[in-house]
Amino acid sequence: MYGFSRFYKYPVPLLLLSLWLVAVFLLSDQPVHSQHAAISNKEKYQSTLLAKRIMPSTLTENVRKTVLENGLTILTKEVHTAPVVTVQVWYKVGSRNEEPGVNGIAHQLEHMMFKGTLNRPIQFGRLFSALGSDSNAFTSYDQTAYYGTVERNKLKALLMLEADRMQNSQIEPEHLASEKRVVISELQGYENSPEYRLNRAVMQAVFPNHAYGLPVGGTKADVEKFEVEQVQKYYRNFYSPDNAVLVIVGDFKTANTLEIVKEVFGKLPRRQGAGVISPSLNTQHSTLNTQHGLNAPLTALSTQHSTLSTPIILREPGAGRLLQVVYPLPNVNQPDVPALDVMDYILTEGRNSRLYQVLVESGLASELTASVTSLRESGWYEVLVTAGSKQDLKKIDSVLSSAIANLAEKGVTLEEVERAKTQLTADVILSNRDITSQGMQLGNDETTAGDYRYTDRYLAAVRLVKPTDIVAVINKYLTKGARKVGFFEPTQKRITEISDKPDSAQTTENFSPGAPVLPSEVAKYLPPVDLATDAIAQVLPQQFKFTNGLRLLLLPDHSTPTVTLSGYIQAGKEFDPDEKAGLAAFVADNLLNGTKSKDVLTIAKALAERGASLDFEAYREGVRIEGDSLALDLPIILEILADVVKNSTFPAKELELYRQQTLTDLQLELDEPSEVARRIFVQSIYPKKHPLHTFPTEESLQKIQRQDVIDFKAKHYRPDTTVLALVGDFDLDKVRSLIQNDFGNWEVSGQAPTLKYPTVPMPEKIVSVNPVLSGKAQAVTYMGYTAINRYDPRFHAALVLNQILGGDTLSSRLGAEVRDRQGLSYGIYSSFQAGKNTGTFLIEMQTSPEDSSKAIASTRQMLQQIHQQGVTPLEVETAKRTLISNYNVSLANPEELTHRILMNEVYGLDKVELHSFTDKIQQVTLTQVNQAARELLHPDQIVVVTAGPSMLAEKSIR
């Protein structure tokens, strides 16, 4: 993978671009200079209060920096909140260092670093999986990083593996050929996105003579030409201890660990010419990076930015109109960076932000995202706007420019600045709760800013930002002459050939999957490790049930001054009426838009002033509640949560705005192969009238009325179907009392609505569907059928089976064959999605269109092989060890811990399941796994949906 999302204002996944909701807030007419003179003392007081309130200590106070004789920089930070540790190796090289004609070679080398070494000629993903390490890697502009998080007794093993591939990686022609196909498949996935293609064109215009204007991942044309000697030379030049930073964070003793590091890494030699910076690239390559860079850059390239009098216009297949604006900025260590980040929050963060008010609230835009990227040699500010239905991009651009000009002319208020500073600082604290993120922060700061203490200095500077500083950086950097603008104008509708009754066809290809890598081979190359896992403290949440039926689970954790909230309400999409699909989401997404006592802006402001978050999202089997805050602000989160679930009013104006945004979102979703494949896959498995069959359509969204929303809320939002779980820095009795006060008067009436899920038979044969999306570069395939629910006695055996089959894209049977050996897919995974009422077995893969049929056939053959022959005892033991280790590591992350506590209660499991889960996995036998393989894998009764380019119509699964 490539790219790295900055910590301070994270994009909301899922895996995709976020939709930030906004409402009107009148712009101040008071000039900033007159405000500042009147309130300077108040400003000083508030900044001091902010510092005391959420920065009780620095993020790096117990970090130790050590440099070995061979130049390796080591950053260690002891965190003893859980028996886990993260090991990360950051190389000071990225796409910034590439030579002309080899754009993407850093990214290609990152992939090759998993192919094995002279000492361990085996896919490293299998070794990491056998250790139970949550491992991955990424390439960015200024660095390439490899990271793994494991139980503490695996620390030395991880260090040995990283040292081995720092010096001994083998880059062979056969491996390079297959991995080039994988990288090209990855790039084709990015090419599917209009945002990617637009950003590529704009960034090339912003940086015409520098590698920052080229895509981090590279281009297909360059990747196809890579030779073994080129990649080997790049490896020799840049992968050495004196060009690397080793970060270790977690439960270890520094002195002992440093001795191990010296033993393992100290013998590695410096390399002649390591870290030499290649000359700047020319501009012949054009591909953009959709990921935002790290918040840590170094020098300006202002002389390279030419002025374009007209916008770049892309007229290509797509679904929505897009506007991208990019302003060049200075490098990370330039003193204006903190003010620029505060400016960004004022402009775009939350419902009260300036650009959201004038663009989204007005209906001109359905979505707005923005970020400041700060790198070693330069930076940029980018704004991406998705136009509302039938809205003109030129008008949107004009309104955006006017809003920025108005802010520069009239200034910002002290209230806006302080709120932005609080949000920004709280985001840093909240994003550093788990040890992997803490390691990322250190590695990023050391490699990009040149100082692991950068974030501490940065936050100190943020606290000093004044309203006049915001005006100054806008006038300095956000000028019309400096910016580059891009328009994306879709030329046609994308989806064709989608049928309610998919064609059926039997595959005839016969690709031999080959012999799987024996687990004994993996064990042979695994570094020595004490396989006895550390005992996890058996701390269990306290359970409470109120008279109205509300269930509460509380687990105090004083390791950080934060609180994580996770909740569930039985009001999901399964209750959507067929003719009004989307109604459950209408309710969940509009709860925060106003109550009987507070309007939308009051609610948004109360959260923003504290840097807290509270979100609702409707899923099939419920509504998920997610929130986090600093510990002192928990009462505010609970008060708002109680108010909106009891007293939301759903203002008509906000509902209509949401409808228009949702209609635009629907158009965009139906332009994404993954979304199209998922929708048709589910509807091909579950028949009409089944609770899982219904998906929103333009017609169904238009039918939803305000009274429908009010009625659905009254019927389904009930305390007796609500569960709340909290983990964090709080007093148990005080929080219980708060929730009693806030939720105790939430009344319940009658019985909760229920649904009966009909039994769905397996498909009688292979069912294949090939929806065509013109202009796409990559195909996405979903394969599967109905499967077990959470209560099935085979559940734990199915988890072990799945880990062997496709639980990991590098170490599983499917990953080893389809991705690693044949190079047919960038990613391939399988899963048993076991819900309360039903379950689905699913395999997902991304491929080049010409490789789809072969990848599908190979996947089916692997299913057939395991179905008939079963798996081996060593595979079962390795899979069990991996699942147990990964589970223990996950409990060290407060968000994952809170969610597991919540869902155990939702599923009606005993609270001891939190810790007995690993025992149940350990007790799974080979016989049980092979029985599950015979009963749950059906390669000849499977639905296969492949969404992608039109050539699939000619090469469909026949």
PDB file of C-alpha atoms in Angstrom, residues 459-653:
ATOM      1  CA  LEU A 459       1.078  21.580  19.801  1.00  0.00           C
ATOM      2  CA  ALA A 460       2.851  24.230  21.840  1.00  0.00           C
ATOM      3  CA  ALA A 461       2.824  26.458  18.752  1.00  0.00           C
ATOM      4  CA  VAL A 462      -0.851  25.677  18.099  1.00  0.00           C
ATOM      5  CA  ARG A 463      -1.722  26.995  21.553  1.00  0.00           C
ATOM      6  CA  LEU A 464      -0.171  30.357  20.620  1.00  0.00           C
ATOM      7  CA  VAL A 465      -2.089  30.835  17.354  1.00  0.00           C
ATOM      8  CA  LYS A 466      -4.125  34.074  17.315  1.00  0.00           C
ATOM      9  CA  PRO A 467      -6.933  35.305  15.030  1.00  0.00           C
ATOM     10  CA  THR A 468      -4.501  37.650  13.297  1.00  0.00           C
ATOM     11  CA  ASP A 469      -2.277  34.671  12.451  1.00  0.00           C
ATOM     12  CA  ILE A 470      -5.147  33.050  10.560  1.00  0.00           C
ATOM     13  CA  VAL A 471      -5.683  36.146   8.446  1.00  0.00           C
ATOM     14  CA  ALA A 472      -1.952  36.383   7.831  1.00  0.00           C
ATOM     15  CA  VAL A 473      -1.561  32.837   6.494  1.00  0.00           C
ATOM     16  CA  ILE A 474      -4.645  33.172   4.303  1.00  0.00           C
ATOM     17  CA  ASN A 475      -3.272  36.350   2.742  1.00  0.00           C
ATOM     18  CA  LYS A 476       0.131  34.738   2.359  1.00  0.00           C
ATOM     19  CA  TYR A 477      -0.788  31.356   0.920  1.00  0.00           C
ATOM     20  CA  LEU A 478      -4.444  31.153  -0.157  1.00  0.00           C
ATOM     21  CA  THR A 479      -4.148  33.575  -3.039  1.00  0.00           C
ATOM     22  CA  LYS A 480      -5.835  33.154  -6.398  1.00  0.00           C
ATOM     23  CA  GLY A 481      -2.525  33.458  -8.195  1.00  0.00           C
ATOM     24  CA  ALA A 482      -0.982  30.532  -6.326  1.00  0.00           C
ATOM     25  CA  ARG A 483      -3.789  28.034  -6.482  1.00  0.00           C
ATOM     26  CA  LYS A 484      -4.456  25.328  -9.046  1.00  0.00           C
ATOM     27  CA  VAL A 485      -8.030  24.325  -9.823  1.00  0.00           C
ATOM     28  CA  GLY A 486      -9.412  21.160 -11.378  1.00  0.00           C
ATOM     29  CA  PHE A 487     -12.938  20.292 -12.555  1.00  0.00           C
ATOM     30  CA  PHE A 488     -14.177  16.764 -13.086  1.00  0.00           C
ATOM     31  CA  GLU A 489     -17.166  16.647 -15.431  1.00  0.00           C
ATOM     32  CA  PRO A 490     -18.661  13.156 -15.867  1.00  0.00           C
ATOM     33  CA  THR A 491     -19.428  12.273 -19.457  1.00  0.00           C
ATOM     34  CA  GLN A 492     -21.816   9.341 -19.076  1.00  0.00           C
ATOM     35  CA  LYS A 493     -23.707   7.098 -16.725  1.00  0.00           C
ATOM     36  CA  ARG A 494     -21.545   4.207 -15.639  1.00  0.00           C
ATOM     37  CA  ILE A 495     -23.645   1.146 -14.892  1.00  0.00           C
ATOM     38  CA  THR A 496     -25.061  -1.172 -17.510  1.00  0.00           C
ATOM     39  CA  GLU A 497     -26.242  -4.744 -17.702  1.00  0.00           C
ATOM     40  CA  ILE A 498     -27.459  -5.176 -14.144  1.00  0.00           C
ATOM     41  CA  SER A 499     -30.197  -7.785 -13.983  1.00  0.00           C
ATOM     42  CA  ASP A 500     -32.494  -8.868 -11.182  1.00  0.00           C
ATOM     43  CA  LYS A 501     -32.210 -12.413 -12.517  1.00  0.00           C
ATOM     44  CA  PRO A 502     -28.512 -13.088 -13.035  1.00  0.00           C
ATOM     45  CA  ASP A 503     -27.361 -15.529 -15.644  1.00  0.00           C
ATOM     46  CA  SER A 504     -25.950 -18.828 -14.489  1.00  0.00           C
ATOM     47  CA  ALA A 505     -22.838 -20.354 -15.976  1.00  0.00           C
ATOM     48  CA  GLN A 506     -20.409 -23.071 -15.028  1.00  0.00           C
ATOM     49  CA  THR A 507     -16.739 -22.160 -15.096  1.00  0.00           C
ATOM     50  CA  THR A 508     -14.612 -24.349 -17.303  1.00  0.00           C
ATOM     51  CA  GLU A 509     -11.109 -23.031 -16.598  1.00  0.00           C
ATOM     52  CA  ASN A 510      -8.762 -25.463 -14.904  1.00  0.00           C
ATOM     53  CA  PHE A 511      -5.882 -23.717 -13.181  1.00  0.00           C
ATOM     54  CA  SER A 512      -3.823 -25.850 -10.858  1.00  0.00           C
ATOM     55  CA  PRO A 513      -3.470 -24.118  -7.490  1.00  0.00           C
ATOM     56  CA  GLY A 514      -0.210 -25.944  -6.863  1.00  0.00           C
ATOM     57  CA  ALA A 515       0.989 -27.336  -3.596  1.00  0.00           C
ATOM     58  CA  PRO A 516       0.481 -24.952  -0.646  1.00  0.00           C
ATOM     59  CA  VAL A 517       3.486 -23.849   1.385  1.00  0.00           C
ATOM     60  CA  LEU A 518       3.805 -26.310   4.213  1.00  0.00           C
ATOM     61  CA  PRO A 519       3.402 -24.846   7.706  1.00  0.00           C
ATOM     62  CA  SER A 520       6.537 -26.795   8.633  1.00  0.00           C
ATOM     63  CA  GLU A 521       8.445 -24.589   6.186  1.00  0.00           C
ATOM     64  CA  VAL A 522       7.111 -21.517   7.939  1.00  0.00           C
ATOM     65  CA  ALA A 523       8.102 -22.901  11.328  1.00  0.00           C
ATOM     66  CA  LYS A 524      11.613 -23.646  10.031  1.00  0.00           C
ATOM     67  CA  TYR A 525      12.252 -19.977   9.234  1.00  0.00           C
ATOM     68  CA  LEU A 526      10.492 -18.472  12.237  1.00  0.00           C
ATOM     69  CA  PRO A 527      12.863 -16.807  14.730  1.00  0.00           C
ATOM     70  CA  PRO A 528      12.992 -18.424  18.166  1.00  0.00           C
ATOM     71  CA  VAL A 529      10.122 -17.318  20.345  1.00  0.00           C
ATOM     72  CA  ASP A 530       8.473 -18.358  23.569  1.00  0.00           C
ATOM     73  CA  LEU A 531       5.158 -19.573  22.173  1.00  0.00           C
ATOM     74  CA  ALA A 532       3.512 -19.353  25.596  1.00  0.00           C
ATOM     75  CA  THR A 533       1.524 -16.144  25.410  1.00  0.00           C
ATOM     76  CA  ASP A 534       1.488 -13.646  28.236  1.00  0.00           C
ATOM     77  CA  ALA A 535      -1.498 -13.749  30.508  1.00  0.00           C
ATOM     78  CA  ILE A 536      -3.891 -10.892  29.860  1.00  0.00           C
ATOM     79  CA  ALA A 537      -5.290  -9.296  32.986  1.00  0.00           C
ATOM     80  CA  GLN A 538      -8.772 -10.713  33.453  1.00  0.00           C
ATOM     81  CA  VAL A 539     -10.487  -7.380  33.961  1.00  0.00           C
ATOM     82  CA  LEU A 540     -14.150  -7.544  32.998  1.00  0.00           C
ATOM     83  CA  PRO A 541     -16.675  -4.760  32.452  1.00  0.00           C
ATOM     84  CA  GLN A 542     -19.283  -4.062  35.095  1.00  0.00           C
ATOM     85  CA  GLN A 543     -22.830  -4.687  33.844  1.00  0.00           C
ATOM     86  CA  PHE A 544     -25.913  -2.693  34.782  1.00  0.00           C
ATOM     87  CA  LYS A 545     -29.504  -2.814  33.626  1.00  0.00           C
ATOM     88  CA  PHE A 546     -31.920   0.013  34.330  1.00  0.00           C
ATOM     89  CA  THR A 547     -35.616  -0.325  34.952  1.00  0.00           C
ATOM     90  CA  ASN A 548     -36.438   0.832  31.424  1.00  0.00           C
ATOM     91  CA  GLY A 549     -34.305  -1.977  29.975  1.00  0.00           C
ATOM     92  CA  LEU A 550     -31.226   0.036  29.007  1.00  0.00           C
ATOM     93  CA  ARG A 551     -28.075  -2.069  29.391  1.00  0.00           C
ATOM     94  CA  LEU A 552     -24.741  -0.539  30.373  1.00  0.00           C
ATOM     95  CA  LEU A 553     -21.205  -1.930  30.453  1.00  0.00           C
ATOM     96  CA  LEU A 554     -18.405   0.053  32.113  1.00  0.00           C
ATOM     97  CA  LEU A 555     -14.682  -0.679  32.148  1.00  0.00           C
ATOM     98  CA  PRO A 556     -12.494   1.975  33.815  1.00  0.00           C
ATOM     99  CA  ASP A 557      -9.031   2.395  32.281  1.00  0.00           C
ATOM    100  CA  HIS A 558      -6.889   5.234  33.583  1.00  0.00           C
ATOM    101  CA  SER A 559      -3.981   4.811  31.173  1.00  0.00           C
ATOM    102  CA  THR A 560      -4.936   7.883  29.118  1.00  0.00           C
ATOM    103  CA  PRO A 561      -7.189  10.866  29.967  1.00  0.00           C
ATOM    104  CA  THR A 562      -9.784   9.798  27.392  1.00  0.00           C
ATOM    105  CA  VAL A 563     -13.070   7.911  27.142  1.00  0.00           C
ATOM    106  CA  THR A 564     -14.335   5.727  24.304  1.00  0.00           C
ATOM    107  CA  LEU A 565     -18.063   5.097  23.894  1.00  0.00           C
ATOM    108  CA  SER A 566     -19.699   2.448  21.747  1.00  0.00           C
ATOM    109  CA  GLY A 567     -23.414   1.824  21.544  1.00  0.00           C
ATOM    110  CA  TYR A 568     -26.079  -0.172  19.766  1.00  0.00           C
ATOM    111  CA  ILE A 569     -29.787   0.339  19.116  1.00  0.00           C
ATOM    112  CA  GLN A 570     -31.921  -2.302  17.404  1.00  0.00           C
ATOM    113  CA  ALA A 571     -33.086   0.059  14.674  1.00  0.00           C
ATOM    114  CA  GLY A 572     -31.087  -1.006  11.649  1.00  0.00           C
ATOM    115  CA  LYS A 573     -31.699  -1.271   7.937  1.00  0.00           C
ATOM    116  CA  GLU A 574     -33.360  -4.655   8.355  1.00  0.00           C
ATOM    117  CA  PHE A 575     -36.488  -2.711   9.318  1.00  0.00           C
ATOM    118  CA  ASP A 576     -36.528  -0.616   6.123  1.00  0.00           C
ATOM    119  CA  PRO A 577     -39.823  -0.880   4.216  1.00  0.00           C
ATOM    120  CA  ASP A 578     -39.268  -2.158   0.676  1.00  0.00           C
ATOM    121  CA  GLU A 579     -40.727   0.962  -0.895  1.00  0.00           C
ATOM    122  CA  LYS A 580     -38.816   3.316   1.443  1.00  0.00           C
ATOM    123  CA  ALA A 581     -35.394   1.736   1.634  1.00  0.00           C
ATOM    124  CA  GLY A 582     -32.987   4.119   3.345  1.00  0.00           C
ATOM    125  CA  LEU A 583     -35.395   5.101   6.114  1.00  0.00           C
ATOM    126  CA  ALA A 584     -33.296   3.668   8.966  1.00  0.00           C
ATOM    127  CA  ALA A 585     -30.280   5.653   7.761  1.00  0.00           C
ATOM    128  CA  PHE A 586     -32.452   8.781   7.427  1.00  0.00           C
ATOM    129  CA  VAL A 587     -33.212   8.508  11.132  1.00  0.00           C
ATOM    130  CA  ALA A 588     -29.711   7.645  12.378  1.00  0.00           C
ATOM    131  CA  ASP A 589     -27.956  10.267  10.277  1.00  0.00           C
ATOM    132  CA  ASN A 590     -30.310  13.065  11.337  1.00  0.00           C
ATOM    133  CA  LEU A 591     -30.469  12.523  15.104  1.00  0.00           C
ATOM    134  CA  LEU A 592     -27.895  15.277  15.711  1.00  0.00           C
ATOM    135  CA  ASN A 593     -29.785  17.825  13.590  1.00  0.00           C
ATOM    136  CA  GLY A 594     -31.799  19.244  16.445  1.00  0.00           C
ATOM    137  CA  THR A 595     -33.817  18.423  19.562  1.00  0.00           C
ATOM    138  CA  LYS A 596     -36.641  20.046  21.486  1.00  0.00           C
ATOM    139  CA  SER A 597     -34.163  22.253  23.354  1.00  0.00           C
ATOM    140  CA  LYS A 598     -31.143  22.562  21.032  1.00  0.00           C
ATOM    141  CA  ASP A 599     -30.756  23.325  17.351  1.00  0.00           C
ATOM    142  CA  VAL A 600     -28.212  21.664  15.109  1.00  0.00           C
ATOM    143  CA  LEU A 601     -25.567  24.354  15.567  1.00  0.00           C
ATOM    144  CA  THR A 602     -25.815  24.322  19.342  1.00  0.00           C
ATOM    145  CA  ILE A 603     -25.231  20.576  19.394  1.00  0.00           C
ATOM    146  CA  ALA A 604     -22.346  20.785  16.934  1.00  0.00           C
ATOM    147  CA  LYS A 605     -20.765  23.645  18.849  1.00  0.00           C
ATOM    148  CA  ALA A 606     -20.986  21.823  22.187  1.00  0.00           C
ATOM    149  CA  LEU A 607     -19.037  18.911  20.726  1.00  0.00           C
ATOM    150  CA  ALA A 608     -16.558  20.991  18.736  1.00  0.00           C
ATOM    151  CA  GLU A 609     -15.620  23.201  21.683  1.00  0.00           C
ATOM    152  CA  ARG A 610     -14.336  20.100  23.431  1.00  0.00           C
ATOM    153  CA  GLY A 611     -12.845  18.295  20.467  1.00  0.00           C
ATOM    154  CA  ALA A 612     -15.311  15.465  21.101  1.00  0.00           C
ATOM    155  CA  SER A 613     -17.139  13.303  18.573  1.00  0.00           C
ATOM    156  CA  LEU A 614     -20.490  11.536  18.517  1.00  0.00           C
ATOM    157  CA  ASP A 615     -21.784   9.650  15.482  1.00  0.00           C
ATOM    158  CA  PHE A 616     -24.635   7.345  14.549  1.00  0.00           C
ATOM    159  CA  GLU A 617     -24.632   4.928  11.626  1.00  0.00           C
ATOM    160  CA  ALA A 618     -27.290   2.446  10.549  1.00  0.00           C
ATOM    161  CA  TYR A 619     -26.201  -1.071   9.660  1.00  0.00           C
ATOM    162  CA  ARG A 620     -28.286  -4.091   8.729  1.00  0.00           C
ATOM    163  CA  GLU A 621     -28.787  -5.403  12.252  1.00  0.00           C
ATOM    164  CA  GLY A 622     -28.687  -2.204  14.250  1.00  0.00           C
ATOM    165  CA  VAL A 623     -27.558   1.373  14.664  1.00  0.00           C
ATOM    166  CA  ARG A 624     -23.998   1.830  15.856  1.00  0.00           C
ATOM    167  CA  ILE A 625     -23.142   4.707  18.180  1.00  0.00           C
ATOM    168  CA  GLU A 626     -19.534   5.843  18.377  1.00  0.00           C
ATOM    169  CA  GLY A 627     -18.098   8.623  20.476  1.00  0.00           C
ATOM    170  CA  ASP A 628     -14.893   9.690  22.111  1.00  0.00           C
ATOM    171  CA  SER A 629     -13.723  12.592  24.190  1.00  0.00           C
ATOM    172  CA  LEU A 630     -11.258  13.692  26.759  1.00  0.00           C
ATOM    173  CA  ALA A 631     -12.185  12.320  30.167  1.00  0.00           C
ATOM    174  CA  LEU A 632     -13.439  15.633  31.563  1.00  0.00           C
ATOM    175  CA  ASP A 633     -15.925  15.966  28.717  1.00  0.00           C
ATOM    176  CA  LEU A 634     -17.731  12.651  29.135  1.00  0.00           C
ATOM    177  CA  PRO A 635     -20.748  14.314  30.840  1.00  0.00           C
ATOM    178  CA  ILE A 636     -21.283  16.443  27.719  1.00  0.00           C
ATOM    179  CA  ILE A 637     -21.152  13.402  25.412  1.00  0.00           C
ATOM    180  CA  LEU A 638     -23.680  11.549  27.564  1.00  0.00           C
ATOM    181  CA  GLU A 639     -25.976  14.551  27.861  1.00  0.00           C
ATOM    182  CA  ILE A 640     -26.068  15.081  24.093  1.00  0.00           C
ATOM    183  CA  LEU A 641     -26.501  11.365  23.412  1.00  0.00           C
ATOM    184  CA  ALA A 642     -29.463  11.137  25.772  1.00  0.00           C
ATOM    185  CA  ASP A 643     -31.032  14.293  24.363  1.00  0.00           C
ATOM    186  CA  VAL A 644     -30.876  13.221  20.717  1.00  0.00           C
ATOM    187  CA  VAL A 645     -32.136   9.653  21.207  1.00  0.00           C
ATOM    188  CA  LYS A 646     -35.066  10.907  23.302  1.00  0.00           C
ATOM    189  CA  ASN A 647     -35.888  14.325  21.864  1.00  0.00           C
ATOM    190  CA  SER A 648     -34.698  14.614  18.251  1.00  0.00           C
ATOM    191  CA  THR A 649     -37.102  16.692  16.133  1.00  0.00           C
ATOM    192  CA  PHE A 650     -35.853  16.168  12.557  1.00  0.00           C
ATOM    193  CA  PRO A 651     -36.210  19.716  11.161  1.00  0.00           C
ATOM    194  CA  ALA A 652     -37.659  19.666   7.651  1.00  0.00           C
ATOM    195  CA  LYS A 653     -34.884  21.811   6.196  1.00  0.00           C
TER     196      LYS A 653
END
